[in-house]
PDB file of C-alpha atoms in Angstrom:
ATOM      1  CA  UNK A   1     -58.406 -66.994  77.882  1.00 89.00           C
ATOM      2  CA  UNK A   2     -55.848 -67.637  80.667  1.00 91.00           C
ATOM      3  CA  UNK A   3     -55.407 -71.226  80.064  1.00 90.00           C
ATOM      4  CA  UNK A   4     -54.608 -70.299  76.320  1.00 88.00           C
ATOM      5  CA  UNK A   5     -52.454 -68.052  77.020  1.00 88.00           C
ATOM      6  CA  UNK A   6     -50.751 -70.423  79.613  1.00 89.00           C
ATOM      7  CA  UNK A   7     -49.594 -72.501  76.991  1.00 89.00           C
ATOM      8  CA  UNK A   8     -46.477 -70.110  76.609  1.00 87.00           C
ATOM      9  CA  UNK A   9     -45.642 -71.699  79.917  1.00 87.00           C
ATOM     10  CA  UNK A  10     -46.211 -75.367  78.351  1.00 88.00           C
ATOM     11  CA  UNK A  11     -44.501 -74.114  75.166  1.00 87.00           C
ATOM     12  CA  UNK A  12     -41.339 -72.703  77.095  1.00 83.00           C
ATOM     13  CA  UNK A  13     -41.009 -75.926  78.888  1.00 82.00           C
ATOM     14  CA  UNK A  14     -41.071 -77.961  76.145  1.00 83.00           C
ATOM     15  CA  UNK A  15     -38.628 -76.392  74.232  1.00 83.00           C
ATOM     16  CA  UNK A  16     -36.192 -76.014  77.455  1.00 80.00           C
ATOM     17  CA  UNK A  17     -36.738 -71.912  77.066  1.00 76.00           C
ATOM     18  CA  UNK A  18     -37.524 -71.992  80.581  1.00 73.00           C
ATOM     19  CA  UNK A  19     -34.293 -73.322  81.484  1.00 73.00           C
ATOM     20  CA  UNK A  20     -32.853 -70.784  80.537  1.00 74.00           C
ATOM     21  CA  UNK A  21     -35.129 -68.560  83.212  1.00 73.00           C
ATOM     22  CA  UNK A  22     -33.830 -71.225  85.585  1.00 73.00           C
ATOM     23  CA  UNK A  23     -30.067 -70.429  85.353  1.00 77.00           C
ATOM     24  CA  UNK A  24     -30.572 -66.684  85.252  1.00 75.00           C
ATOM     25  CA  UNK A  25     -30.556 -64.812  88.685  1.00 78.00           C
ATOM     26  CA  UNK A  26     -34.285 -64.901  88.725  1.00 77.00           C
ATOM     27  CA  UNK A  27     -36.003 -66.171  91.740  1.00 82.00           C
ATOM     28  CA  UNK A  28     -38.818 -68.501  90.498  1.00 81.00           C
ATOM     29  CA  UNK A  29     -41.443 -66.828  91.972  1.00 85.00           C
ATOM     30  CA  UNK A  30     -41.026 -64.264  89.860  1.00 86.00           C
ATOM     31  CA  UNK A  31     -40.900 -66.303  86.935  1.00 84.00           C
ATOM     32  CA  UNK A  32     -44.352 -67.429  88.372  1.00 86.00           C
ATOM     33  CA  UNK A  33     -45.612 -64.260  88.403  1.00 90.00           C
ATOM     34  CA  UNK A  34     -44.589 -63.339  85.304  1.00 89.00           C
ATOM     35  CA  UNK A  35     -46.479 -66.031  83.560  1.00 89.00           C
ATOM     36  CA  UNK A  36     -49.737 -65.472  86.021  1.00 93.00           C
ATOM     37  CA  UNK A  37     -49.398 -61.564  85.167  1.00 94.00           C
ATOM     38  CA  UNK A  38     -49.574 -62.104  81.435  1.00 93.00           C
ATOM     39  CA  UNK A  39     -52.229 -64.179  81.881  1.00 93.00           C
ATOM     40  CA  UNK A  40     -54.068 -62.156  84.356  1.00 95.00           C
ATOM     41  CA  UNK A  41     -53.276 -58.802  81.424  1.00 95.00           C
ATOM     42  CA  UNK A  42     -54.332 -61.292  78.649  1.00 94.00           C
ATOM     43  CA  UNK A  43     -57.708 -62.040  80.230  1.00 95.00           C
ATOM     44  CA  UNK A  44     -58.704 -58.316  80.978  1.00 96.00           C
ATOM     45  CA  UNK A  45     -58.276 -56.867  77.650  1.00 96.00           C
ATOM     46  CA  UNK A  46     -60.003 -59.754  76.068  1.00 96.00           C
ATOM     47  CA  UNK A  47     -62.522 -59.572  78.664  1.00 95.00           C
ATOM     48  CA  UNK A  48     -62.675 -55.577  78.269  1.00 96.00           C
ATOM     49  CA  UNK A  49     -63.438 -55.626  74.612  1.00 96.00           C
ATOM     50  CA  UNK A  50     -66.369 -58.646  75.456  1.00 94.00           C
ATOM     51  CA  UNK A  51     -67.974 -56.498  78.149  1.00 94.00           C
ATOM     52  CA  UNK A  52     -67.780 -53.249  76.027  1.00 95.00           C
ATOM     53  CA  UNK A  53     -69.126 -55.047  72.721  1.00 96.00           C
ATOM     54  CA  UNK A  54     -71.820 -57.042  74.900  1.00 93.00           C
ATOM     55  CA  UNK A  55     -73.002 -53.515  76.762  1.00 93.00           C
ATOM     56  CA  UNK A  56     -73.329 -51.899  73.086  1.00 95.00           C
ATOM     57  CA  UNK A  57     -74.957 -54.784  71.736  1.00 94.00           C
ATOM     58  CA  UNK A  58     -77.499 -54.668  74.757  1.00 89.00           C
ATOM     59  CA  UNK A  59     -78.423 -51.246  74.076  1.00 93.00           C
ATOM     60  CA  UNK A  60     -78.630 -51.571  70.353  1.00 95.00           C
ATOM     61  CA  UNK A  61     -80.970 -54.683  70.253  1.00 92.00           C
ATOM     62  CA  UNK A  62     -82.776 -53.379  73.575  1.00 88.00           C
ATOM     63  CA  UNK A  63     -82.449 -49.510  73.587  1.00 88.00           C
ATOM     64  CA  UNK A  64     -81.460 -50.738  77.152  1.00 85.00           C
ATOM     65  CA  UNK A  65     -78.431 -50.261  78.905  1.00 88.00           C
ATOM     66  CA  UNK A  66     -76.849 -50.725  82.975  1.00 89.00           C
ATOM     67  CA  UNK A  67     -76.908 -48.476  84.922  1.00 90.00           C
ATOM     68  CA  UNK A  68     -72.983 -46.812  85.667  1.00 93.00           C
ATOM     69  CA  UNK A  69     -73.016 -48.974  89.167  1.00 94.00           C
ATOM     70  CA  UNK A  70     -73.394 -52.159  87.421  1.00 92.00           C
ATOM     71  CA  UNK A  71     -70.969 -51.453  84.798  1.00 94.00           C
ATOM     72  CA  UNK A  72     -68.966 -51.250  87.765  1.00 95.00           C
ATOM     73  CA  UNK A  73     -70.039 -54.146  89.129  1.00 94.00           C
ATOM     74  CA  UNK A  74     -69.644 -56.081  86.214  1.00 94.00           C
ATOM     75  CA  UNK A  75     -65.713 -54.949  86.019  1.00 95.00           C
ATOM     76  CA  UNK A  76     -64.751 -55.620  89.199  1.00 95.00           C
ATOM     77  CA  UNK A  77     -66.367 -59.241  88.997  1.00 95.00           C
ATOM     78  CA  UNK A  78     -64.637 -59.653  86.100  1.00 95.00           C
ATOM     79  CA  UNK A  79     -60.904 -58.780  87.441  1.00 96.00           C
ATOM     80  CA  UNK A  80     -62.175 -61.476  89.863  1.00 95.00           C
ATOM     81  CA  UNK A  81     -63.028 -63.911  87.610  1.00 94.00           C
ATOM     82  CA  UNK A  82     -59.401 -63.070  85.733  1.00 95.00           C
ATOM     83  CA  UNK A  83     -57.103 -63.437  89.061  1.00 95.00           C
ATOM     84  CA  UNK A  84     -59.150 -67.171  90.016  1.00 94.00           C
ATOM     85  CA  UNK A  85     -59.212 -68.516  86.730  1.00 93.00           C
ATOM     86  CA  UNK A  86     -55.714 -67.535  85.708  1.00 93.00           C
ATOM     87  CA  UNK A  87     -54.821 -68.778  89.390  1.00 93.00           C
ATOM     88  CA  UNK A  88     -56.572 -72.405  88.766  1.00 92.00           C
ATOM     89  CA  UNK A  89     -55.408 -72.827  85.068  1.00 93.00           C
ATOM     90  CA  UNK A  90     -52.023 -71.960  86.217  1.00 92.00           C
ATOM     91  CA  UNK A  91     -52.091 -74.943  88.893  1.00 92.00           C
ATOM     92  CA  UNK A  92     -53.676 -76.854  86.270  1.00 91.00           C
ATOM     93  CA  UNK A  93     -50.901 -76.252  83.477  1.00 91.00           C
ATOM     94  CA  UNK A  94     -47.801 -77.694  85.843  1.00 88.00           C
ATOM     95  CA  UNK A  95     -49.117 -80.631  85.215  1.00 91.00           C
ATOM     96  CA  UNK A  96     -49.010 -80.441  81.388  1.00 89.00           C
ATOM     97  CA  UNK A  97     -45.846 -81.248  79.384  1.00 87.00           C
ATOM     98  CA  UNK A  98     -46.411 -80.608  76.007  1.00 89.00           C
ATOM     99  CA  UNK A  99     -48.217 -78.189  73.509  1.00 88.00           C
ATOM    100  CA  UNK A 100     -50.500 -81.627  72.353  1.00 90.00           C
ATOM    101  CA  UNK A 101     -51.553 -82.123  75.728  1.00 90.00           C
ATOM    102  CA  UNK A 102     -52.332 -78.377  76.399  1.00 89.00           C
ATOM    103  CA  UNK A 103     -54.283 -77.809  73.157  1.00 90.00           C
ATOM    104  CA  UNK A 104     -56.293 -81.341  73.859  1.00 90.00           C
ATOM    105  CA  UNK A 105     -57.177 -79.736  77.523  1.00 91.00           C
ATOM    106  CA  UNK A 106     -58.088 -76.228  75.847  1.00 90.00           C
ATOM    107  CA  UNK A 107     -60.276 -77.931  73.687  1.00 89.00           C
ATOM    108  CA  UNK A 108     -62.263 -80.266  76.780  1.00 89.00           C
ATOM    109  CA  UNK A 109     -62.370 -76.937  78.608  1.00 89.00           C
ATOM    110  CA  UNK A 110     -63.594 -74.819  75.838  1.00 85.00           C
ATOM    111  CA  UNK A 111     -66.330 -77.718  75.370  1.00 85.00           C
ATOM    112  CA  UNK A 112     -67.146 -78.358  78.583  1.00 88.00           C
ATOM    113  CA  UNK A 113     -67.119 -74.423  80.067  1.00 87.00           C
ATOM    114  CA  UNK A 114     -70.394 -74.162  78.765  1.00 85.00           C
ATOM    115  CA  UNK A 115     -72.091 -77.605  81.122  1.00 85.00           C
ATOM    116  CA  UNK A 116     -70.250 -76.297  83.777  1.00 86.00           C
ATOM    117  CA  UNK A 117     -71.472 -72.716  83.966  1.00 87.00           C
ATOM    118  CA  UNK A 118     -75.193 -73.656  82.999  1.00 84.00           C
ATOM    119  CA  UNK A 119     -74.302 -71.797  79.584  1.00 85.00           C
ATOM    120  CA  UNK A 120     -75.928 -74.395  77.223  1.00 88.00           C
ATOM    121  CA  UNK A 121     -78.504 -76.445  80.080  1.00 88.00           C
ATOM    122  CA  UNK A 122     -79.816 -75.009  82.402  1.00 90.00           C
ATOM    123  CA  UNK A 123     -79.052 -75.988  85.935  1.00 90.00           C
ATOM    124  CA  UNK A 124     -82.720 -76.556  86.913  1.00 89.00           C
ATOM    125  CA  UNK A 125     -82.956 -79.252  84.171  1.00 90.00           C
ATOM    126  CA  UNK A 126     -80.411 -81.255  86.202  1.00 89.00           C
ATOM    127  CA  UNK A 127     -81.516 -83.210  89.007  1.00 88.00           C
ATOM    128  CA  UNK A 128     -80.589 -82.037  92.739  1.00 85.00           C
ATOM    129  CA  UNK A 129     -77.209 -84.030  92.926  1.00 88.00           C
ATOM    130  CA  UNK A 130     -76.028 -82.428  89.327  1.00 89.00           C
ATOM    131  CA  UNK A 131     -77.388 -79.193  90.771  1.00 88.00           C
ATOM    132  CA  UNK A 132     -75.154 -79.611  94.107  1.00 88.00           C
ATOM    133  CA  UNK A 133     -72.088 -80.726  92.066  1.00 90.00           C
ATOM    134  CA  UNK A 134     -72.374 -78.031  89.767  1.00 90.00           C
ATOM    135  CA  UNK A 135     -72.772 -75.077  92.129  1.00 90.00           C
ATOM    136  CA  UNK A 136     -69.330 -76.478  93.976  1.00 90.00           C
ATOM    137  CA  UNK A 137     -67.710 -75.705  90.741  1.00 90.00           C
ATOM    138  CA  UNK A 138     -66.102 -72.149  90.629  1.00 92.00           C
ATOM    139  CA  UNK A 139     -67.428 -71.686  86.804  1.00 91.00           C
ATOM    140  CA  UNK A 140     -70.873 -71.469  88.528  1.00 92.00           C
ATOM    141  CA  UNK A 141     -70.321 -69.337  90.523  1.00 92.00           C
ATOM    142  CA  UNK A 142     -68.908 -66.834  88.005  1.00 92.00           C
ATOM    143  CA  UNK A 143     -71.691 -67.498  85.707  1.00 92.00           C
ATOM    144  CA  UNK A 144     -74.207 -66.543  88.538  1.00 93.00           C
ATOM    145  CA  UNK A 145     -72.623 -62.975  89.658  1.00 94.00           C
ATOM    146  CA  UNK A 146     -72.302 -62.140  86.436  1.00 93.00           C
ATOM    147  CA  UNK A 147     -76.289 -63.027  86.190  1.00 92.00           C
ATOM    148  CA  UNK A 148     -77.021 -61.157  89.273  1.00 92.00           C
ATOM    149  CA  UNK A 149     -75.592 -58.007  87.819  1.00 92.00           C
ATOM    150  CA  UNK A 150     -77.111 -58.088  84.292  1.00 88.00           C
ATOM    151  CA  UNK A 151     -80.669 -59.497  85.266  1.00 88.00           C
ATOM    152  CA  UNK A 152     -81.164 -57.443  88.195  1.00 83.00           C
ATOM    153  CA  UNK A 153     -83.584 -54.912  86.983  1.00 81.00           C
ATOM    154  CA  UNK A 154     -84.737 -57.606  84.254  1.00 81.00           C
ATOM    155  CA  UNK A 155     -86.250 -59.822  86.595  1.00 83.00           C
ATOM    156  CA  UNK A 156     -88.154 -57.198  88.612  1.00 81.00           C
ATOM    157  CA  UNK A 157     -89.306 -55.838  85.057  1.00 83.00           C
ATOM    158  CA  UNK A 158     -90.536 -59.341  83.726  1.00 83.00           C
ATOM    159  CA  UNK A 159     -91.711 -60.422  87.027  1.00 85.00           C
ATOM    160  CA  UNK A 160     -93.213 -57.205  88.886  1.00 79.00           C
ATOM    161  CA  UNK A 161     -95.036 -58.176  92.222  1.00 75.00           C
ATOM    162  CA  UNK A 162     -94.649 -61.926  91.269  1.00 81.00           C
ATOM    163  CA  UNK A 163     -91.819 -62.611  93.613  1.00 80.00           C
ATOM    164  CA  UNK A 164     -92.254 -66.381  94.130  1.00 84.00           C
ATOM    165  CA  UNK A 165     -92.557 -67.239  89.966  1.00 86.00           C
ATOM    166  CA  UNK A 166     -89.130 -64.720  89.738  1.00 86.00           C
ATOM    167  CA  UNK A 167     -87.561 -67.071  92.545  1.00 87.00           C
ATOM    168  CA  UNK A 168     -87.974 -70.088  90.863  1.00 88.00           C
ATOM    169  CA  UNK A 169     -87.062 -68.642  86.842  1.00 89.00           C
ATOM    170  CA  UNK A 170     -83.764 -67.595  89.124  1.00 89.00           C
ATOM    171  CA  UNK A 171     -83.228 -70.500  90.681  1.00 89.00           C
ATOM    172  CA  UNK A 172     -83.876 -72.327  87.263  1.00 91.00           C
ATOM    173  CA  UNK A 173     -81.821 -70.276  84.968  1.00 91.00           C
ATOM    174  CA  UNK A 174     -78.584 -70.471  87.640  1.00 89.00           C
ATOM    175  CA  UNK A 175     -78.950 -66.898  88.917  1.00 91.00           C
ATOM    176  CA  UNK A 176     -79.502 -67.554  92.340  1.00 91.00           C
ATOM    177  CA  UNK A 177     -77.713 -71.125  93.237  1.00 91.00           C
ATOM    178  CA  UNK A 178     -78.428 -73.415  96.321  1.00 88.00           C
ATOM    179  CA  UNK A 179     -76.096 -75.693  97.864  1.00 84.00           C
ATOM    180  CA  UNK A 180     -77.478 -78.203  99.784  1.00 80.00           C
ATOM    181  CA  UNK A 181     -80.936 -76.654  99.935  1.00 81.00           C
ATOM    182  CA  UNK A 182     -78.861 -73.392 101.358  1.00 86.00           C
ATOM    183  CA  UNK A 183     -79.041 -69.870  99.232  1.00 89.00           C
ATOM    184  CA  UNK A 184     -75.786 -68.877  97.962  1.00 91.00           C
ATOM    185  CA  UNK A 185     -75.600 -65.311  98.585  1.00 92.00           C
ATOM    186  CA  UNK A 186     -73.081 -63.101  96.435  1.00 92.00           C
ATOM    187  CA  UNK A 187     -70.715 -62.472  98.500  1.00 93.00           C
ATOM    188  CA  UNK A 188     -70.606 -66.272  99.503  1.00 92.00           C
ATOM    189  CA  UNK A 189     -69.601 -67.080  96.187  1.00 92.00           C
ATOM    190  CA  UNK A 190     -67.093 -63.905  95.735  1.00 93.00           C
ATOM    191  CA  UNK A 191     -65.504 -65.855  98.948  1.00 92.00           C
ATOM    192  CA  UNK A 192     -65.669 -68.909  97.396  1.00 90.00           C
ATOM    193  CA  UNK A 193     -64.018 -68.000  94.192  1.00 91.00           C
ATOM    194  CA  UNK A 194     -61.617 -65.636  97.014  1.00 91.00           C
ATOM    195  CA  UNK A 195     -60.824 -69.110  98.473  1.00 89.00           C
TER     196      UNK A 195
END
C-alpha cells in the first residue's frame, strides 16, 4: 500500500508539480512528511478494513475469534508495520523518476512480497543460507509477529503437550525465525523493524 501510494511523489516529480512545493515557503521536510503521512494514513485504513474483514472471516469459517488483547496486538503491530514500510518505500521511491519505473517496481514488489515474507514457500523448505537471508529481511519479520499473534492459542490447541513437534511446525511455517542458529524473540524483531 505505501509504495502505491508513493507514486504521487513519483507522479509530482515527473510532471514538475513538486516544483512548485519547492518555490513555496515550505521547508522540505515538511513536504517529506506530507508525502510519508499520506502514506502512513493510506496504509492504516487499508490495513483497518483487511484486519476487520480477516477477524470476521475467522469467526465465520471458525466460530473462532481473538481474544480483545490480540486484537490489540494485532493493531499496534500493524501501525508498526505502516510507519517502517512507508519509511523504506519512501527511501526507495527517491530513487525513481518516472510513473513506468514506479509501476514496474510495484509490480516486482507485489510479486516478490509473497517469497520474501514466507507467504507462498515456506521458509523451512529453504535451505539454512535462504533461511538466514530471509529472516534479515524486514518483510519477515512482519510476517512472523503477525503469526505470533494469530497462532498463539492455535498452536497450543493443535499441539497440546507436544511442545517439541509445535517448535519445529513454528519454526517451519516462519512463526518463530532463527538467525544464525539464534531465536528471534518478538521484541527483537519489533527492534529490528524499530531500527
Amino acid at each position: 500500500v505505501p509504495l502505491g501510494f508513493l507514486g504521487n511523489m513519483v507522479r509530482d516529480s515527473e510532471t514538475k508539480a513538486l516544483h512548485d512545493f519547492y518555490v513555496a515557503p515550505l521547508p522540505r521536510t515538511k513536504l517529506i512528511l506530507s508525502y510519508l503521512t499520506a502514506a502512513f494514513i493510506a496504509t492504516m485504513i487499508l490495513s483497518t478494513f483487511n484486519m476487520v474483514f480477516g477477524l470476521l472471516t475467522l469467526y465465520l469459517i471458525s466460530g473462532e475469534m481473538l481474544p480483545i488483547m490480540s486484537i490489540i496486538k494485532v493493531y499496534l503491530v500493524i501501525i508498526l508495520f505502516a510507519v517502517t514500510f512507508s519509511s523504506l518505500f519512501y527511501l526507495v521511491i527517491t530513487f525513481i523518476k518516472t510513473s513506468n519505473a514506479h509501476g514496474t517496481l510495484s509490480t516486482l514488489a507485489g510479486t516478490l512480497i509473497g517469497f520474501l515474507a514466507g507467504l507462498y514457500v515456506p521458509i523451512g523448505s529453504f535451505s539454512s543460507t535462504i533461511r538466514d537471508i530471509l529472516t534479515l529481511l524486514p518483510t519477515m519479520h512482519a510476517a512472523s509477529l503477525m503469526r505470533r499473534i494469530y497462532m498463539d492459542d492455535a498452536l497450543t490447541k493443535a499441539f497440546g503437550s507436544f511442545d517439541d513437534e509445535a517448535s519445529v511446525y513454528a519454526r517451519f511455517f516462519g512463526v518463530d525465525l532463527e538467525l544464525f542458529n539464534q531465536n528471534l524473540n518478538s521484541l527483537t524483531l519489533i527492534i529490528l523493524l524499530i531500527v
